[in-house]
Protein backbone atom coordinates (compact mmCIF):
# COMPACT_ATOMS: atom_id res chain seq x y z
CA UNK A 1 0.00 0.00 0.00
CA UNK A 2 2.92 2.39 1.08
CA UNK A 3 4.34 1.83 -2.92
CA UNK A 4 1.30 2.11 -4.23
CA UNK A 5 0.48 5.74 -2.37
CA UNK A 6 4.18 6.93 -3.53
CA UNK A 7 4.05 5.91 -7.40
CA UNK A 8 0.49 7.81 -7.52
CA UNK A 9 2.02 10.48 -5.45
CA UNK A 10 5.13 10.53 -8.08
CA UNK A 11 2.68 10.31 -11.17
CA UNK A 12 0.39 13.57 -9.91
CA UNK A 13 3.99 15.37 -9.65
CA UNK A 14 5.01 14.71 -13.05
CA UNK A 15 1.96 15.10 -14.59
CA UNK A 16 1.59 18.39 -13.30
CA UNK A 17 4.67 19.53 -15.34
CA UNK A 18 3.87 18.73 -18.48
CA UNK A 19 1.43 21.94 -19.30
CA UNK A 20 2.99 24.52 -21.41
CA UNK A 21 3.39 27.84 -19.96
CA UNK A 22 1.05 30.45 -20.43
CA UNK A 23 1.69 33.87 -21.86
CA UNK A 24 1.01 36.83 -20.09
CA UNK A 25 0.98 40.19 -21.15
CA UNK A 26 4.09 42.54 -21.12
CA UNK A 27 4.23 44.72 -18.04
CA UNK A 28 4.83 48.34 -18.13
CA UNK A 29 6.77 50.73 -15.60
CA UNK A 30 4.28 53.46 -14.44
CA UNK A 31 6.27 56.31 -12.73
CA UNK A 32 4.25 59.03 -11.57
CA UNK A 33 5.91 62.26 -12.75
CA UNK A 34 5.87 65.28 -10.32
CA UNK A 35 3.58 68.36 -11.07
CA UNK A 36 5.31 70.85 -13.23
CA UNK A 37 4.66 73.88 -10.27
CA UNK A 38 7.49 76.30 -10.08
CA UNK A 39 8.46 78.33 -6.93
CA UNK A 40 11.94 80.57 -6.71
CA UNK A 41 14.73 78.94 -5.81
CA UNK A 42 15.04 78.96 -2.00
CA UNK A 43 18.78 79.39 -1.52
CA UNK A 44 20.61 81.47 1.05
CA UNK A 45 24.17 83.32 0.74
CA UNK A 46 24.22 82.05 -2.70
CA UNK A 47 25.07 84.02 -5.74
CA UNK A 48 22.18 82.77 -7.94
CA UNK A 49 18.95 81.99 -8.20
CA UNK A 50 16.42 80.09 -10.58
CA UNK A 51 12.78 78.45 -10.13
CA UNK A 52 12.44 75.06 -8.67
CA UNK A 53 9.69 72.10 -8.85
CA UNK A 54 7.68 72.77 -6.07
CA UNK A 55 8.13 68.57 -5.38
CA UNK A 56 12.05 68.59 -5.26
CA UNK A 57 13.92 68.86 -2.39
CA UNK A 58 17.42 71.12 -2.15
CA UNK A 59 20.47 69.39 -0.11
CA UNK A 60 23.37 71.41 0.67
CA UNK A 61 26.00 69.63 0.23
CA UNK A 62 28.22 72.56 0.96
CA UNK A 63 26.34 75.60 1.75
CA UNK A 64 29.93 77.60 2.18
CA UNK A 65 30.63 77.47 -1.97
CA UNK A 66 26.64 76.86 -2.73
CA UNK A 67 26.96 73.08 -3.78
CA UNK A 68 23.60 72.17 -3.63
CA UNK A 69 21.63 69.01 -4.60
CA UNK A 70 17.92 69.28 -6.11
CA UNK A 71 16.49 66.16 -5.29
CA UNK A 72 13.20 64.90 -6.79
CA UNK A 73 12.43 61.37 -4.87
CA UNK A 74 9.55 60.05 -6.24
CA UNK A 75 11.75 59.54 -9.58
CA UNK A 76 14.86 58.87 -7.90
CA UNK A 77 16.66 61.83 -9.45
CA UNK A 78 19.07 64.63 -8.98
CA UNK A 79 20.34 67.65 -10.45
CA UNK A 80 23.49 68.65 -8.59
CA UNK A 81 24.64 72.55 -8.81
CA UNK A 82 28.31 73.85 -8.41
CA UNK A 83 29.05 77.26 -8.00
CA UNK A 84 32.32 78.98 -8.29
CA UNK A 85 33.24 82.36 -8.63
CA UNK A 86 35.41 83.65 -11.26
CA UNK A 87 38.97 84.94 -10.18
CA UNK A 88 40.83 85.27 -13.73
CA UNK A 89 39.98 81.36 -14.34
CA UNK A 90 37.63 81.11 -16.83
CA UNK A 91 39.28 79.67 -19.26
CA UNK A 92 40.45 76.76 -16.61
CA UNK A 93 36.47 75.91 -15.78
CA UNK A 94 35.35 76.34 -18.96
CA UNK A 95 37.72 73.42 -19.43
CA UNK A 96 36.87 71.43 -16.54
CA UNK A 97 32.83 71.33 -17.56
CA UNK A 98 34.24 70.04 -21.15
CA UNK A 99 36.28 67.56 -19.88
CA UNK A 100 34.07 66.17 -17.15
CA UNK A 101 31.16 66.22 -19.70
CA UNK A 102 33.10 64.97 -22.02
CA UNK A 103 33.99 62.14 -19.54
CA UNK A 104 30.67 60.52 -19.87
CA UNK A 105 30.96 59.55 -23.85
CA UNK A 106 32.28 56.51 -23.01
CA UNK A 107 29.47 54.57 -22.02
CA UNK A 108 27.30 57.05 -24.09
CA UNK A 109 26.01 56.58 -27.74
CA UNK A 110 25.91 60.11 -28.69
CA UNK A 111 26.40 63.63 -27.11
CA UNK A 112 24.42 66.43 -28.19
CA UNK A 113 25.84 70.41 -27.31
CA UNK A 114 23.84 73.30 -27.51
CA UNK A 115 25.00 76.75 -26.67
CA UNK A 116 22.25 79.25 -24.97
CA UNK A 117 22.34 82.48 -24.19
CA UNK A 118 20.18 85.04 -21.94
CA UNK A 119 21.25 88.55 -22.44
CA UNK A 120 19.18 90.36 -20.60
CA UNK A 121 20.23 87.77 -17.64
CA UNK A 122 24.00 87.77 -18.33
CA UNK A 123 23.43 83.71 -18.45
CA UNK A 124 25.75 82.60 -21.23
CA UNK A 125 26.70 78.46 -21.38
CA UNK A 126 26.23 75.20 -23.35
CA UNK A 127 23.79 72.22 -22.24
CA UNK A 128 24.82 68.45 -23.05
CA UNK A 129 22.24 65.60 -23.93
CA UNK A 130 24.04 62.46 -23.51
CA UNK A 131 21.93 59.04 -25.05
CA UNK A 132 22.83 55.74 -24.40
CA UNK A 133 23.94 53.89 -20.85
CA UNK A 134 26.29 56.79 -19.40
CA UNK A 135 26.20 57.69 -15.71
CA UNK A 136 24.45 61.24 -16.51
CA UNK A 137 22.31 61.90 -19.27
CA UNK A 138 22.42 65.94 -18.98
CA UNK A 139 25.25 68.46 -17.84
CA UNK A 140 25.20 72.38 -17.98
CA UNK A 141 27.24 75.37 -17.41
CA UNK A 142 26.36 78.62 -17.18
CA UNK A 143 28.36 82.03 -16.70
CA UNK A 144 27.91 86.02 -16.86
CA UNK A 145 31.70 85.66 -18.08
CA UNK A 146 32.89 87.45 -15.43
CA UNK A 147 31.77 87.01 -12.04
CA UNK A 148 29.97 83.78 -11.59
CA UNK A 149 29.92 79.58 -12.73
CA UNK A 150 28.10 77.64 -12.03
CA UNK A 151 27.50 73.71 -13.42
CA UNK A 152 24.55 71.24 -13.42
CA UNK A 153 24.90 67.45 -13.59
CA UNK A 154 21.75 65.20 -13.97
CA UNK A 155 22.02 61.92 -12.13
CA UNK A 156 19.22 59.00 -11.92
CA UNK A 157 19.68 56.66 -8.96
CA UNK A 158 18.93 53.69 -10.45
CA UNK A 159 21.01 51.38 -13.63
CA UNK A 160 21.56 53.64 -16.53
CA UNK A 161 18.85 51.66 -18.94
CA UNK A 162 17.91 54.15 -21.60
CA UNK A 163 14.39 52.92 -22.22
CA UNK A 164 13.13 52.33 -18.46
CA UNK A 165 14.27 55.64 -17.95
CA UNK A 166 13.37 57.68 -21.19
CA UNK A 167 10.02 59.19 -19.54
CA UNK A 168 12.18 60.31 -16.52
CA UNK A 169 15.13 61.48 -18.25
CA UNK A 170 12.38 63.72 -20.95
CA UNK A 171 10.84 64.87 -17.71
CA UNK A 172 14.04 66.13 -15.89
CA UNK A 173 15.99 67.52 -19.02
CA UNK A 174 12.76 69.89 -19.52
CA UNK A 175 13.24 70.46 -15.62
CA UNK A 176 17.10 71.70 -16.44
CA UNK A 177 15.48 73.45 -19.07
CA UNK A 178 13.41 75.85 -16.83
CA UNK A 179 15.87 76.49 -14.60
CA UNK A 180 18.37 77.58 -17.21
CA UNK A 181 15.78 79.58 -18.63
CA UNK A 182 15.14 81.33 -14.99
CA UNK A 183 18.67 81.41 -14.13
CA UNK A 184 19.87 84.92 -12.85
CA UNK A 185 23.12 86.32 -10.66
CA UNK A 186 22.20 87.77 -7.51
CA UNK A 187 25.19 90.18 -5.42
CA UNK A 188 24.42 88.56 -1.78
């Protein structure tokens, strides 16, 4: 009896294998995109100012030389500012953005540059699209060419896969966008 029990125990076990598997429909990533409401730019003792999303966060990261971290977390994202004044050293940041834009083509499929300029803002600087698996997608730096710098870097906490993280990416290079666009120098 004890045999019999297992072999119709074994049979229901392997029987139960044999279906094919069933197909189920492909899944899709639904990320819920903050509200596209702009406030000014809450910073203190810094020399500039811009609009923000009134669902991101600011970090200082070093409130001293206004290195300051925009944080939107419901999308996991970033924008990270660094200002520095200009003492006769243009030429050597100007250099700097380049290069550490320029830094991010390796794991990138293609690098787009745009120059902008604001004249009635003194806001002068070029903005980088980067496509492909790099570490940032977007970089910017701005200048009145005299007195101020100051550099954005777009970074998504999460693996750099292009597709998952085209809707984000679209979403937070038109949120560099508008605060290029709103960028001014301030003399505190």
């Amino acid at each position: 009896m004890k045999i019999f029990k297992i072999i119709v125990l074994l049979a229901v076990f392997i029987s139960s294998c044999a279906s094919d598997p069933t197909a189920r429909p492909n899944g899709f990533l639904r990320i819920g995109m903050p509200q596209k409401n702009y406030i000014p730019l809450p910073v203190q003792g810094c020399q500039f100012s811009s609009t923000l999303n009134s669902s991101a966060k600011i970090i200082y990261k070093d409130s001293a030389n206004c290195w300051i971290d925009i944080v939107y977390p419901t999308i996991l994202s970033t924008i990270q500012l660094t200002y520095k004044p200009v003492e006769d050293n243009l030429q050597e940041l100007f250099l700097d953005a380049q290069k550490l834009a320029y830094k991010h083509t390796v794991k990138a499929t293609g690098m787009r540059e745009q120059i902008f300029s604001y004249d009635s803002a003194r806001v002068f600087g070029m903005y980088y699209e980067m496509s492909g698996a790099s570490a940032t997608t977007t970089q910017f730096y701005a200048t009145d060419s005299s007195h101020h710098f100051l550099r954005g870097v777009l970074y998504h906490y999460s693996t750099p896969n292009p597709d998952s993280l085209a809707q984000v990416t679209s979403f937070m290079r038109g949120e560099m966008q508008e605060f290029i666009s709103n960028l001014y120098w301030t003399n505190e």
